[in-house]
Coordinates of C-alpha atoms and ligand atoms in Angstrom, one line a residue:
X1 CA 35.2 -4.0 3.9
X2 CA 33.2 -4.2 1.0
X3 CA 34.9 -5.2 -2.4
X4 CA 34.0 -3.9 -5.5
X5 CA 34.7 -5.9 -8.3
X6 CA 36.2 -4.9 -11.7
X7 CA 33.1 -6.5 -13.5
X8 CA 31.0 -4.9 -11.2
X9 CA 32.8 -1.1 -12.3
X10 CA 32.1 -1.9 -15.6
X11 CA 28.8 -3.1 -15.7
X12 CA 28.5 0.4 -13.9
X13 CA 29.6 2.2 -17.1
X14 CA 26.8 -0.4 -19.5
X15 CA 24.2 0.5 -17.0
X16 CA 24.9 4.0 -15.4
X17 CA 21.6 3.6 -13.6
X18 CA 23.7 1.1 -11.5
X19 CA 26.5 3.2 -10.7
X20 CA 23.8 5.7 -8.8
X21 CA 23.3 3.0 -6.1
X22 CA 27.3 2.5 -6.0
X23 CA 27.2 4.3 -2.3
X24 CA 24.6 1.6 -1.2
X25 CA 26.8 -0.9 0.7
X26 CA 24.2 -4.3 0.7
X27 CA 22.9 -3.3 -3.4
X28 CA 27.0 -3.8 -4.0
X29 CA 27.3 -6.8 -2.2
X30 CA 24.4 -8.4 -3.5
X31 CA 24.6 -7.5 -7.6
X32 CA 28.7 -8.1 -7.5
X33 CA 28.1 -11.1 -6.5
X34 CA 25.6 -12.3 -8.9
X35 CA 26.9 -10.4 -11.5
X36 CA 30.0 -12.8 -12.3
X37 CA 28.4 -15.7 -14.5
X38 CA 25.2 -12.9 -15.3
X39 CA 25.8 -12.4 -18.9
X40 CA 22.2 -10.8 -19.5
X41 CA 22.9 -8.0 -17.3
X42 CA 22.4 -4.9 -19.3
X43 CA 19.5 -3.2 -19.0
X44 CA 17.7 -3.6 -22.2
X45 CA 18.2 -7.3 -22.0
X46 CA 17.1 -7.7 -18.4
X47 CA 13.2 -9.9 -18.0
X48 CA 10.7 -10.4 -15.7
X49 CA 9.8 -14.0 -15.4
X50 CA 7.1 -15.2 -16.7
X51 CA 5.1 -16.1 -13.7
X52 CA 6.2 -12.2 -12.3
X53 CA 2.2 -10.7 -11.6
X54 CA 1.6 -7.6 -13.4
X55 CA -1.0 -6.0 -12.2
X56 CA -2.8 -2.3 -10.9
X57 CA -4.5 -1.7 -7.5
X58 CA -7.9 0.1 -6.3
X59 CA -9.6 0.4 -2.9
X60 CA -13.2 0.1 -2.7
X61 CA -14.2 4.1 -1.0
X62 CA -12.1 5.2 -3.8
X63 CA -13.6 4.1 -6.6
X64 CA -17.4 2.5 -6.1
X65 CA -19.7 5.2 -5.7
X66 CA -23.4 3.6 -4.8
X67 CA -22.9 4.5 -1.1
X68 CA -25.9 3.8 0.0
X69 CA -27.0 1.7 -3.6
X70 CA -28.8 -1.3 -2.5
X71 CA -28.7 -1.8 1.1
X72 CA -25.3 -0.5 1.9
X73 CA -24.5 0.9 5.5
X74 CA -23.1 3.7 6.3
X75 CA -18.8 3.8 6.6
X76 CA -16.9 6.3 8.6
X77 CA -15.8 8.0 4.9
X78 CA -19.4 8.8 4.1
X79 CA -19.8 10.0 7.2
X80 CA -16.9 12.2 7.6
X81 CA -17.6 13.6 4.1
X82 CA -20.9 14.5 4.9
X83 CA -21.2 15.8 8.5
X84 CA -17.5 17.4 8.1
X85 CA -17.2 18.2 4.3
X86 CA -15.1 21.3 4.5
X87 CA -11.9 18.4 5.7
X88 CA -11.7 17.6 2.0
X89 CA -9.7 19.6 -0.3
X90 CA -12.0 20.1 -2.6
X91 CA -15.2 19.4 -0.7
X92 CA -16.0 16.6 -2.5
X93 CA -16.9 12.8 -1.4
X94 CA -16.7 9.4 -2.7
X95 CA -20.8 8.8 -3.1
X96 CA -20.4 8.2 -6.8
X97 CA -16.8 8.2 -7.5
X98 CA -15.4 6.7 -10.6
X99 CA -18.7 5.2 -10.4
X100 CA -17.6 1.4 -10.5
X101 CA -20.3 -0.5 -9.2
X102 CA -22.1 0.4 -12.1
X103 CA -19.1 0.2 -14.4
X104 CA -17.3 -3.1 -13.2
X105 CA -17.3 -4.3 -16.8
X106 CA -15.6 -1.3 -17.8
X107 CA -13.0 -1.5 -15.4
X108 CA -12.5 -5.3 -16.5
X109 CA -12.2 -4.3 -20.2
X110 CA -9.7 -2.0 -19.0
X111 CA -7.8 -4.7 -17.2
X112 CA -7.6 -6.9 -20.6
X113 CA -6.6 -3.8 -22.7
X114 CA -3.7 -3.4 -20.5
X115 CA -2.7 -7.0 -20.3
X116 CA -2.8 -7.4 -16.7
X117 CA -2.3 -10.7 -15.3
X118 CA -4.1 -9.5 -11.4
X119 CA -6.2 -6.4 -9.9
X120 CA -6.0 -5.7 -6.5
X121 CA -9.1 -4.4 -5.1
X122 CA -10.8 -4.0 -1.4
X123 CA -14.2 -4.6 -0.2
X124 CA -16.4 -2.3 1.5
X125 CA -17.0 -3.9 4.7
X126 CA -20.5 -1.9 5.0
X127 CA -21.9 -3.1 1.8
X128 CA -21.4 -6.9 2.8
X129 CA -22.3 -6.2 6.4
X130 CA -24.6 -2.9 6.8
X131 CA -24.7 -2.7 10.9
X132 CA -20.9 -4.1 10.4
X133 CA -21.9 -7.3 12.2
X134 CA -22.2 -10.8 10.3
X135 CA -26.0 -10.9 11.7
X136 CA -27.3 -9.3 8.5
X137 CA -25.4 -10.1 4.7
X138 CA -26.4 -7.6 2.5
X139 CA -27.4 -10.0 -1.0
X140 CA -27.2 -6.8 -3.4
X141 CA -23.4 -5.8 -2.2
X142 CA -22.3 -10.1 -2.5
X143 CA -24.0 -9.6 -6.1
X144 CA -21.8 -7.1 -7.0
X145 CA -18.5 -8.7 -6.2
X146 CA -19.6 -11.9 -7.4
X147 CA -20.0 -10.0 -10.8
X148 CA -16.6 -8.3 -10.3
X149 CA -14.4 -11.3 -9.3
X150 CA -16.3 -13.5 -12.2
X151 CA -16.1 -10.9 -14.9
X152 CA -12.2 -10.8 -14.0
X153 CA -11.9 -14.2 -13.7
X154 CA -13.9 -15.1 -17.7
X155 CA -10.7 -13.3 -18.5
X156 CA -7.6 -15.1 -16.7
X157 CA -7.2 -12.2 -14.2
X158 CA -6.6 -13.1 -10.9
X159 CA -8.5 -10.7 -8.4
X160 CA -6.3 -10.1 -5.0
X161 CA -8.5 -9.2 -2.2
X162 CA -7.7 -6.2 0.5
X163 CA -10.2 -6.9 3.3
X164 CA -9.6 -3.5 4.8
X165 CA -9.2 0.0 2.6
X166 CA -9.8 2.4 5.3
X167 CA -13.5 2.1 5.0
X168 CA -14.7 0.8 8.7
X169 CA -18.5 0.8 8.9
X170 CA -19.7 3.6 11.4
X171 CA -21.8 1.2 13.6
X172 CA -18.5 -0.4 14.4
X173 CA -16.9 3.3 14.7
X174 CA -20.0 4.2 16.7
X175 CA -18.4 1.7 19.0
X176 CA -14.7 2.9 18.8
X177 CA -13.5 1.3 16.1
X178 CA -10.3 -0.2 16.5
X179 CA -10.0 1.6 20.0
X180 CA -12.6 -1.4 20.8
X181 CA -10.7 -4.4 22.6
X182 CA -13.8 -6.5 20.8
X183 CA -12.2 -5.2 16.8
X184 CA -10.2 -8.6 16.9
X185 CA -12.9 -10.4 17.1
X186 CA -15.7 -8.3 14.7
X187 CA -12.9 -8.7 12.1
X188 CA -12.4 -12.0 12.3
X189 CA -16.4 -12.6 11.8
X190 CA -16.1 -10.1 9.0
X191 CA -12.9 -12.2 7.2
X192 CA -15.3 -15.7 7.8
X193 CA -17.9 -14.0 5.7
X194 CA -16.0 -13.1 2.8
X195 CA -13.5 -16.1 2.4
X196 CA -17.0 -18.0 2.8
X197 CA -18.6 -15.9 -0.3
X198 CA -15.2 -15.4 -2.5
X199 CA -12.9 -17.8 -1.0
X200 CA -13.7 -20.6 -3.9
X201 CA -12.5 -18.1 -6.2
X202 CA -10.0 -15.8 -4.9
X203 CA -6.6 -17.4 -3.5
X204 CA -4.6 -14.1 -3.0
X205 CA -5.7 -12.4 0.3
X206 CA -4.3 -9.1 2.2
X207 CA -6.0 -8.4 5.7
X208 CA -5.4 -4.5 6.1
X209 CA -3.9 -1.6 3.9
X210 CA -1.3 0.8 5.3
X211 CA -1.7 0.1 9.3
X212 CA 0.1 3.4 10.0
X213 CA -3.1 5.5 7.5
X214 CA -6.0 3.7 9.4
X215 CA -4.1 3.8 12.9
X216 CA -1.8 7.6 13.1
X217 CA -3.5 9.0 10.9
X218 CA -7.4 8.5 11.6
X219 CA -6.6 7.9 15.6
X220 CA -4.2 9.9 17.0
X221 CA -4.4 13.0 14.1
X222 CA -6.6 14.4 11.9
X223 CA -5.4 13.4 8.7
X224 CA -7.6 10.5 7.8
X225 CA -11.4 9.1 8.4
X226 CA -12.1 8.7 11.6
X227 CA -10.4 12.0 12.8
X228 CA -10.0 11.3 16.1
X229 CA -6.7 13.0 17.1
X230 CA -6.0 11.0 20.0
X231 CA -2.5 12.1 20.0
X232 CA -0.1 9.7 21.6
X233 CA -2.8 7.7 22.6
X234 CA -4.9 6.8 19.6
X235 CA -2.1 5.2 16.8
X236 CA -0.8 2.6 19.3
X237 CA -4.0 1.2 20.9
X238 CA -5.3 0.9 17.6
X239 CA -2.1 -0.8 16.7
X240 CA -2.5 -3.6 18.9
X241 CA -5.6 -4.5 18.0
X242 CA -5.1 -3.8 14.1
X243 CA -2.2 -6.7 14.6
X244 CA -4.2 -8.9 16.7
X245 CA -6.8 -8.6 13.9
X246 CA -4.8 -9.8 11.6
X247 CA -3.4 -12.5 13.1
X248 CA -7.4 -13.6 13.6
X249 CA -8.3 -13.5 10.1
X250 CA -4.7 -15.3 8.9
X251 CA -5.2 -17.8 11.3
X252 CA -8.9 -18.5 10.6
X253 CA -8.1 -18.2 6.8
X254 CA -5.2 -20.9 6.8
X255 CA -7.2 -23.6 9.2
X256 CA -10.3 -23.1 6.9
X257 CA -10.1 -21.9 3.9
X258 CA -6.4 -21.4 2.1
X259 CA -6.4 -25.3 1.0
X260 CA -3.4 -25.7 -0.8
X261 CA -3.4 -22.4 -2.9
X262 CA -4.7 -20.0 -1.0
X263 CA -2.3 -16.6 0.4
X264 CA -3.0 -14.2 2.7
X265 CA -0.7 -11.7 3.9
X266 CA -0.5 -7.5 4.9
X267 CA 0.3 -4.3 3.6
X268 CA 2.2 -1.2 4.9
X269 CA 2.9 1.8 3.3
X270 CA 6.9 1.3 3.1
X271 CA 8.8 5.5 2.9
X272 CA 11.7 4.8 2.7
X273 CA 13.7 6.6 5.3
X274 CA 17.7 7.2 5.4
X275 CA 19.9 8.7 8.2
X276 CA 20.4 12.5 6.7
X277 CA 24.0 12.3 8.1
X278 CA 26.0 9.7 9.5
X279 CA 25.9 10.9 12.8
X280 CA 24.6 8.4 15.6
X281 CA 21.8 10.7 16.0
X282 CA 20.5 10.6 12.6
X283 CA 20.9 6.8 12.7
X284 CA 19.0 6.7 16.1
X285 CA 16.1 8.8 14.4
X286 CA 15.9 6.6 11.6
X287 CA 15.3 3.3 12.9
X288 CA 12.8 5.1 15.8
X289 CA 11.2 7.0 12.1
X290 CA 10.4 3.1 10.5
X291 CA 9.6 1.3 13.4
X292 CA 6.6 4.2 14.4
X293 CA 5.8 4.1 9.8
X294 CA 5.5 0.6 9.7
X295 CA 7.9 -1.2 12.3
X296 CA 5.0 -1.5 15.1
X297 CA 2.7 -2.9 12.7
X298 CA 5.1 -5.2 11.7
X299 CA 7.4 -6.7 14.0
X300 CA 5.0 -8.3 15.9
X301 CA 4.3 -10.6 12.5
X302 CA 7.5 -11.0 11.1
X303 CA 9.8 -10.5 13.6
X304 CA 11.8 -13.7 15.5
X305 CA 10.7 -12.4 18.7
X306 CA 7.1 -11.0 18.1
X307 CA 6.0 -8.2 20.1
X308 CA 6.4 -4.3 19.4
X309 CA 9.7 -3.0 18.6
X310 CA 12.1 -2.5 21.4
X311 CA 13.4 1.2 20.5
X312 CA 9.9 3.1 20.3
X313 CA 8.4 0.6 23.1
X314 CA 10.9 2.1 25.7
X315 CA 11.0 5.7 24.1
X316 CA 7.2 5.8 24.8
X317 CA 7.4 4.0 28.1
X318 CA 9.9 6.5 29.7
X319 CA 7.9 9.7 28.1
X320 CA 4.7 8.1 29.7
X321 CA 6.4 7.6 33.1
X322 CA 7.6 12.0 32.6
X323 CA 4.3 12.8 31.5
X324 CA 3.0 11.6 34.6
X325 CA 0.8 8.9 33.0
X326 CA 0.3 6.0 35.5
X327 CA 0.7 3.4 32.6
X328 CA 2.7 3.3 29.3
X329 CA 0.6 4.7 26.7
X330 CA 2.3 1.8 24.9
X331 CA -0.1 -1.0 25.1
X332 CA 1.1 -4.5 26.3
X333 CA 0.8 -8.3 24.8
X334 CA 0.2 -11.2 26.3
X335 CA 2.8 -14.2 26.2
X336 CA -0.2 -15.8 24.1
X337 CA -0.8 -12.9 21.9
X338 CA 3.0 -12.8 20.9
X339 CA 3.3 -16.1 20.0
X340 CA -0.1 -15.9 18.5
X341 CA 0.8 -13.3 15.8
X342 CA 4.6 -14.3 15.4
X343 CA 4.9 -15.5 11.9
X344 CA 1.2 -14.6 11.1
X345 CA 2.1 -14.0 7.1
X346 CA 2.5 -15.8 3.9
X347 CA 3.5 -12.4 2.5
X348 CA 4.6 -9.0 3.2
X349 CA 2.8 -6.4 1.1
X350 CA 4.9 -3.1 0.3
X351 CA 2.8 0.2 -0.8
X352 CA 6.1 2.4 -1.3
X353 CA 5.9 5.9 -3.1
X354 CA 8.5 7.8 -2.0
X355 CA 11.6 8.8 0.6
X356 CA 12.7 10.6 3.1
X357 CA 16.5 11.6 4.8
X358 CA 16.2 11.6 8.7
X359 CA 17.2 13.6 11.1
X360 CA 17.4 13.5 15.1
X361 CA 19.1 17.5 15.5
X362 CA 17.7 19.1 12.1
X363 CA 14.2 20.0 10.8
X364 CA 12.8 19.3 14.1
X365 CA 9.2 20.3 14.6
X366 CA 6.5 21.5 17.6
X367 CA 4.1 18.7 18.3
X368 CA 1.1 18.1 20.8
X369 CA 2.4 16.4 23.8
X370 CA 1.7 13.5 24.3
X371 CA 1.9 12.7 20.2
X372 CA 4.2 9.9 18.2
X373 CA 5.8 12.5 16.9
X374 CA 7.0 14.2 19.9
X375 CA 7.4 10.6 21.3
X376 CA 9.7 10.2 18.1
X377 CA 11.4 13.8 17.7
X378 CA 12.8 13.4 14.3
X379 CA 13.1 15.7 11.4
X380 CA 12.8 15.0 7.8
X381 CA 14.1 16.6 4.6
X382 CA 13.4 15.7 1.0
X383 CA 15.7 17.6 -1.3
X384 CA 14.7 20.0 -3.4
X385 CA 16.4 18.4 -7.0
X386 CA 14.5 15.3 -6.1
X387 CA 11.2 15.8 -9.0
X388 CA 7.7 16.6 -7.4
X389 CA 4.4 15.2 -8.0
X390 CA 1.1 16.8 -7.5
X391 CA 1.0 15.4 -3.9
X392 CA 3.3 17.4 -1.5
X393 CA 4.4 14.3 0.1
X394 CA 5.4 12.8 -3.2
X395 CA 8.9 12.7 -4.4
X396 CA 10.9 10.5 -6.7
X397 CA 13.7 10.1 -4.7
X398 CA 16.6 7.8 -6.0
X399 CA 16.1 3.7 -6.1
X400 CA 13.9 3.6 -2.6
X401 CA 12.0 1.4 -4.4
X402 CA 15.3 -1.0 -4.3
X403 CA 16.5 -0.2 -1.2
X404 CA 13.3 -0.8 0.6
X405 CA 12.8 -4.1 -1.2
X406 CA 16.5 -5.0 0.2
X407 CA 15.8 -3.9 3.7
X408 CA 12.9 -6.6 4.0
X409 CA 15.0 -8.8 2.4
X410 CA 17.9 -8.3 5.2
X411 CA 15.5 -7.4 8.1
X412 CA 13.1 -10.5 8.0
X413 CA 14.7 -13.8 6.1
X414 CA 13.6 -12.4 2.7
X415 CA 10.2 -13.4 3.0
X416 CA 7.5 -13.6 -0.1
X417 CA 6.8 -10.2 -1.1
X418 CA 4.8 -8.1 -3.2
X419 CA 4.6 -4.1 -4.5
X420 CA 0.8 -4.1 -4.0
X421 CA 0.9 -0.3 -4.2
X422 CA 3.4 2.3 -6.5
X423 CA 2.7 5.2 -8.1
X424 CA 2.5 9.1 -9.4
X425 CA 0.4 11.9 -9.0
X426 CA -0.5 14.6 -11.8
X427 CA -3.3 17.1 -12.2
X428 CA -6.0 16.6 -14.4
X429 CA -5.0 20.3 -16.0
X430 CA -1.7 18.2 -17.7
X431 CA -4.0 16.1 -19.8
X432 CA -3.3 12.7 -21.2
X433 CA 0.6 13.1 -21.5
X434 CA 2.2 11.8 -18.8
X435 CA 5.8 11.9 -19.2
X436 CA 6.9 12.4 -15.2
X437 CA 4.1 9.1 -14.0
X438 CA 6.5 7.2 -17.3
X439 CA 9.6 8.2 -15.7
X440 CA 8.9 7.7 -12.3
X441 CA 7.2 4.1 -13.2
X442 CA 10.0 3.2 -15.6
X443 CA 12.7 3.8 -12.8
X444 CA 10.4 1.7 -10.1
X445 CA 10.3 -0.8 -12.9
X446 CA 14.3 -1.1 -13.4
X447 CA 14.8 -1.1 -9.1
X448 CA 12.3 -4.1 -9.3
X449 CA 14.7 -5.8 -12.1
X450 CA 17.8 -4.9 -9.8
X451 CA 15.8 -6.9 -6.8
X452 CA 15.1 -9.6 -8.7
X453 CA 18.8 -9.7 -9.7
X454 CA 19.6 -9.4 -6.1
X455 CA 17.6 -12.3 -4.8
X456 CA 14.5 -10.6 -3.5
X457 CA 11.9 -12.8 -2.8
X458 CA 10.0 -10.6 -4.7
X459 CA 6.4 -11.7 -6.7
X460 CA 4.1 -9.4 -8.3
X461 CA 3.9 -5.7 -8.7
X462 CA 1.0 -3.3 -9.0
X463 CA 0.4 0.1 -10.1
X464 CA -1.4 2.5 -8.2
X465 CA -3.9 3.1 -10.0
X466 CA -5.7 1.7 -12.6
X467 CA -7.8 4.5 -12.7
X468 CA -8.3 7.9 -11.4
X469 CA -10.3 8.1 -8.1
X470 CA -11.1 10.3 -4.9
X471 CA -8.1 10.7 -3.4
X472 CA -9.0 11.2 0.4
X473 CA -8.4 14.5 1.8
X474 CA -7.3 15.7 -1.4
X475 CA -10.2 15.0 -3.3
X476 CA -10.4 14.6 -6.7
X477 CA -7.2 17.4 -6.7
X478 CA -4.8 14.9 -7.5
X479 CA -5.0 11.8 -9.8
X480 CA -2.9 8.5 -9.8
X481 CA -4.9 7.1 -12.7
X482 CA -3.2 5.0 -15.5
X483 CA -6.4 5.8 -16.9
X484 CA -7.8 9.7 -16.5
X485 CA -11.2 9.9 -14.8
X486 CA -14.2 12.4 -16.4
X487 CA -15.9 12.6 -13.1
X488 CA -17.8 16.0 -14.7
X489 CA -19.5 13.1 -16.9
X490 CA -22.6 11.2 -15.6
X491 CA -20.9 8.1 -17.0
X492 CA -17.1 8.9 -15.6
X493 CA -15.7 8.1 -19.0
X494 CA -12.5 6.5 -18.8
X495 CA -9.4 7.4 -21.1
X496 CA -5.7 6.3 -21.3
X497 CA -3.2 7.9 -20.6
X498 CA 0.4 7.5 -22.3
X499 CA 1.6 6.0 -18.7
X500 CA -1.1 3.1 -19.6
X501 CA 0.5 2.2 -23.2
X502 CA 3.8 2.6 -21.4
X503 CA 2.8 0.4 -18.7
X504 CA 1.1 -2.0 -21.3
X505 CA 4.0 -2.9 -23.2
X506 CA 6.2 -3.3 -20.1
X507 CA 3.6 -6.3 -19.6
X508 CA 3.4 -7.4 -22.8
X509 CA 7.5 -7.4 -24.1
X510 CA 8.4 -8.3 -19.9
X511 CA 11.6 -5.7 -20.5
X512 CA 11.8 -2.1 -19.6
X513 CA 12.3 -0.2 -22.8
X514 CA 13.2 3.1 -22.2
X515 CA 12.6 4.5 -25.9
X516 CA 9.4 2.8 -26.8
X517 CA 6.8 5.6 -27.9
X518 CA 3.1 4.7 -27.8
X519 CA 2.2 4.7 -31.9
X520 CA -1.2 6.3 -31.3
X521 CA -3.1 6.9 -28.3
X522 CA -5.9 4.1 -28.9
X523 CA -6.3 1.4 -26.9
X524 CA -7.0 -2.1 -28.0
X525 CA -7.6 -5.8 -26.3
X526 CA -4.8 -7.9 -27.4
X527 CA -6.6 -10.8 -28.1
X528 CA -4.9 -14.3 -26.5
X529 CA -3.7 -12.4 -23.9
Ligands
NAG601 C1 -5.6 17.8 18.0 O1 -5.1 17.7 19.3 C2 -4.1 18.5 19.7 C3 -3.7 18.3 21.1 O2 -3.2 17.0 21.3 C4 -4.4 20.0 19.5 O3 -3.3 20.8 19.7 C5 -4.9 20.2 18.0 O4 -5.4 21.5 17.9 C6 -6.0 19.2 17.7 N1 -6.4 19.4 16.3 C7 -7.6 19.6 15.9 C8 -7.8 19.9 14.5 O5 -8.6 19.5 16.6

């Protein structure tokens, strides 16, 4: 059993943000322990290290505009927006966006008037490589990241690099995408390319964003670019070959490339998902819940024995077999390809927004058959008191943040890690004054605080987003910005919100003050930042 110290009670009563984890077993383990000899535990003394990187995150479909400026090619999120427009909320499309590769300089100012010490961005595959192959390099689209990286760079900031936002050229779709056996290898010549053109300058690397997004949701549903809806088919071909990518570009990166500096890891969109009762069932649907989110895109990098995970391998194997398929619709590895990928990471990347309580006999659902989801049967429930962004999956559910960071830290050996992704949706109609994106960011900010405290291997953090940007399927409906986004304006005029100030002084005082009002709402470049 567990034992709670005296110290530990009281530090509960200082900090009563601490005594709303108190039911979390590991959280009580770990702080009780390091609180004896912490004397700089309360929570308006507690400081991010130094060398803790600040900073926000983009993706490249989201924000660039110029889709076809200059020689790009065509990706599969221009052309889903404009053969299929009606998919999109609002009918909109990313052509011009926020309009960055015309306002790069902007979005670099903006960087310095927040303080940031990184920017994590992707690159638009197609407007490097037009036909997606490595045969032609498109001059105009190196130009413009050349001007990015080097504007960033004149000012301290360290750019991290996302290879893969979502936005696969549509030759390569053409093709099959990451259905193709050959994606491995097309990515790999893709990653030589770029760590050739940026590598000198850019040491922080991250080969794909959100593997469950590009693989469930464009595959095997109709949620994301490509559409497919190759239900129980789609989502775990493409996994094995999103996870062989990877391992093809880390590999080729390290032997190459990294020298002594250079990083390169993956990202997965990290819900955090908790057994609704304590009923075997509901533990049974939990772990089946993570390891179809993010576990099957992971295990085969991080885990000690490599390979897919064992739960949802034989849940989808003995469905197959039912179904009267001939083969498991769960792809195999080779002995080669398991060794190959095992350990593949100097990083694990963590995009978390939100949670979920899990269910395997409540809120149960009717699915295509075959699908993951009836492969999975589970039901989820986000309770109602939990507050509600403008996204209807959004929720700020209690210290997931924490608990996710401590379930990596448990599950795989506490490996480097990094928030490359966190963040709050609002409407444009609620103006500047953000007060629910301050909470929700100040309350991520305190769990990252309790995970340093708790020995999280734990690096850098970025907001999602610096700016305001299409949104995917939603459009330009719902806005993560730090900074609001006039896209009605010919020269998408940036503005600040009071989340940005907020955010600001985080970076600048490295402590969480949960009283400090911005004095005015202009913005200004500290200078000697
Ligand atoms: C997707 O496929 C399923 C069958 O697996 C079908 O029931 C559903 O209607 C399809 N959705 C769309 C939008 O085509």
């Amino acid at each position: 059993m567990l034992h709670i110290s005296q110290k530990f009670k009281d530090m509960c009563e200082v900090n009563p943000h601490l005594a709303s984890v108190v039911d979390y077993g590991l959280i009580i383990l770990n702080l009780g322990v390091l609180a004896i000899g912490s004397n700089a535990f309360t929570r308006q003394q507690r400081k991010f290290p130094e060398d803790f990187m600040f900073g926000t995150a983009t993706a490249s479909y989201q924000i660039e505009g110029g889709w076809d400026a200059d020689g790009k090619g065509e990706n599969i999120w221009d052309h889903m927006t404009h053969t299929n427009p009606t998919v999109i909320k609002d009918q909109s499309n990313g052509d011009i966006a926020a309009d960055s590769y015309n306002n790069y300089k902007r979005d670099v100012e903006m960087m310095r008037e927040l303080g940031l010490d990184a920017y994590r961005f992707s690159l638009s595959w197609s407007r490097i490589l037009p036909d997606g192959f490595a045969n032609r390099i498109n001059d105009a689209g190196v130009q413009f990241y050349n001007n990015y990286i080097n504007e960033m760079l004149k000012y301290g900031i360290t750019p991290m690099i996302t290879l893969y936002h979502w936005d696969l050229p549509q030759k390569l779709q053409d093709l099959g995408g990451f259905l193709n056996p050959l994606f491995p290898e097309w990515f790999e010549d893709y990653s030589r390319v770029v760590f050739d053109l940026f590598g000198d300058r850019v040491k922080y690397w991250i080969t794909f964003n959100e593997p469950r997004e590009v693989c469930y949701q464009g595959y095997d549903t109709v949620t994301m670019a490509p559409i497919l809806n190759a239900t129980g088919i789609g989502a775990y071909l493409c996994a094995k070959h999103l996870v062989l990518a990877h391992a093809r570009s880390y590999h080729l990166y390290k032997k190459e490339f990294a020298g002594d500096d250079g990083i390169c890891g993956i990202t997965y969109a990290m819900t955090w998902t908790e057994p609704l009762t304590d009923s075997k069932e509901d533990e049974i649907a939990t772990e089946l819940m993570r390891q179809a989110d993010w576990g099957i895109y992971s295990e085969p990098i991080f885990s000690e024995n490599g390979g897919f995970p064992k739960e949802l391998t034989d849940v989808v194997n003995q469905k197959s077999k039912e179904q009267g398929f001939s083969r498991s619709r769960m792809p195999e590895f080779t002995k080669e390809e398991i060794e190959f990928m095992r350990g593949a990471y100097d990083f694990f990347g963590i995009n978390h927004y939100t949670g979920v309580l899990v269910s395997g006999t409540e809120y149960l659902q009717e699915h295509p058959v075959p699908s993951m989801h009836d492969d999975i049967n589970v039901g989820t429930f986000a309770p109602s008191d939990w507050p509600a962004a403008a996204s209807s999956w959004l929720k700020q559910s209690p210290d997931s943040l924490l608990k996710i960071l401590l379930l990596i830290k448990e599950k795989y050996n506490n490996p480097v890690m990094y928030i490359t992704e966190n963040g709050w949706s609002t409407r444009l109609e609620q103006g500047l004054e953000d007060d629910d994106r301050v909470r929700y960011y100040r309350a991520a900010l305190e769990n990252v605080l309790d995970a340093l405290d708790a020995g999280v291997n734990l690096k850098g953090y970025m907001a999602w987003s610096l700016m305001d940007n299409f949104e995917w399927m939603q459009g330009y409906t719902e806005r993560f910005g730090l900074y609001e986004v006039d896209f009605e304006d010919p020269a998408r005029t940036r503005t600040p919100r009071k989340s940005a100030f907020i955010y600001k002084e985080v970076l600048r005082t490295r402590v969480v003050d949960h009283d400090y009002e911005p004095p005015s709402m202009i913005m200004t470049i500290d200078e000697g930042k």
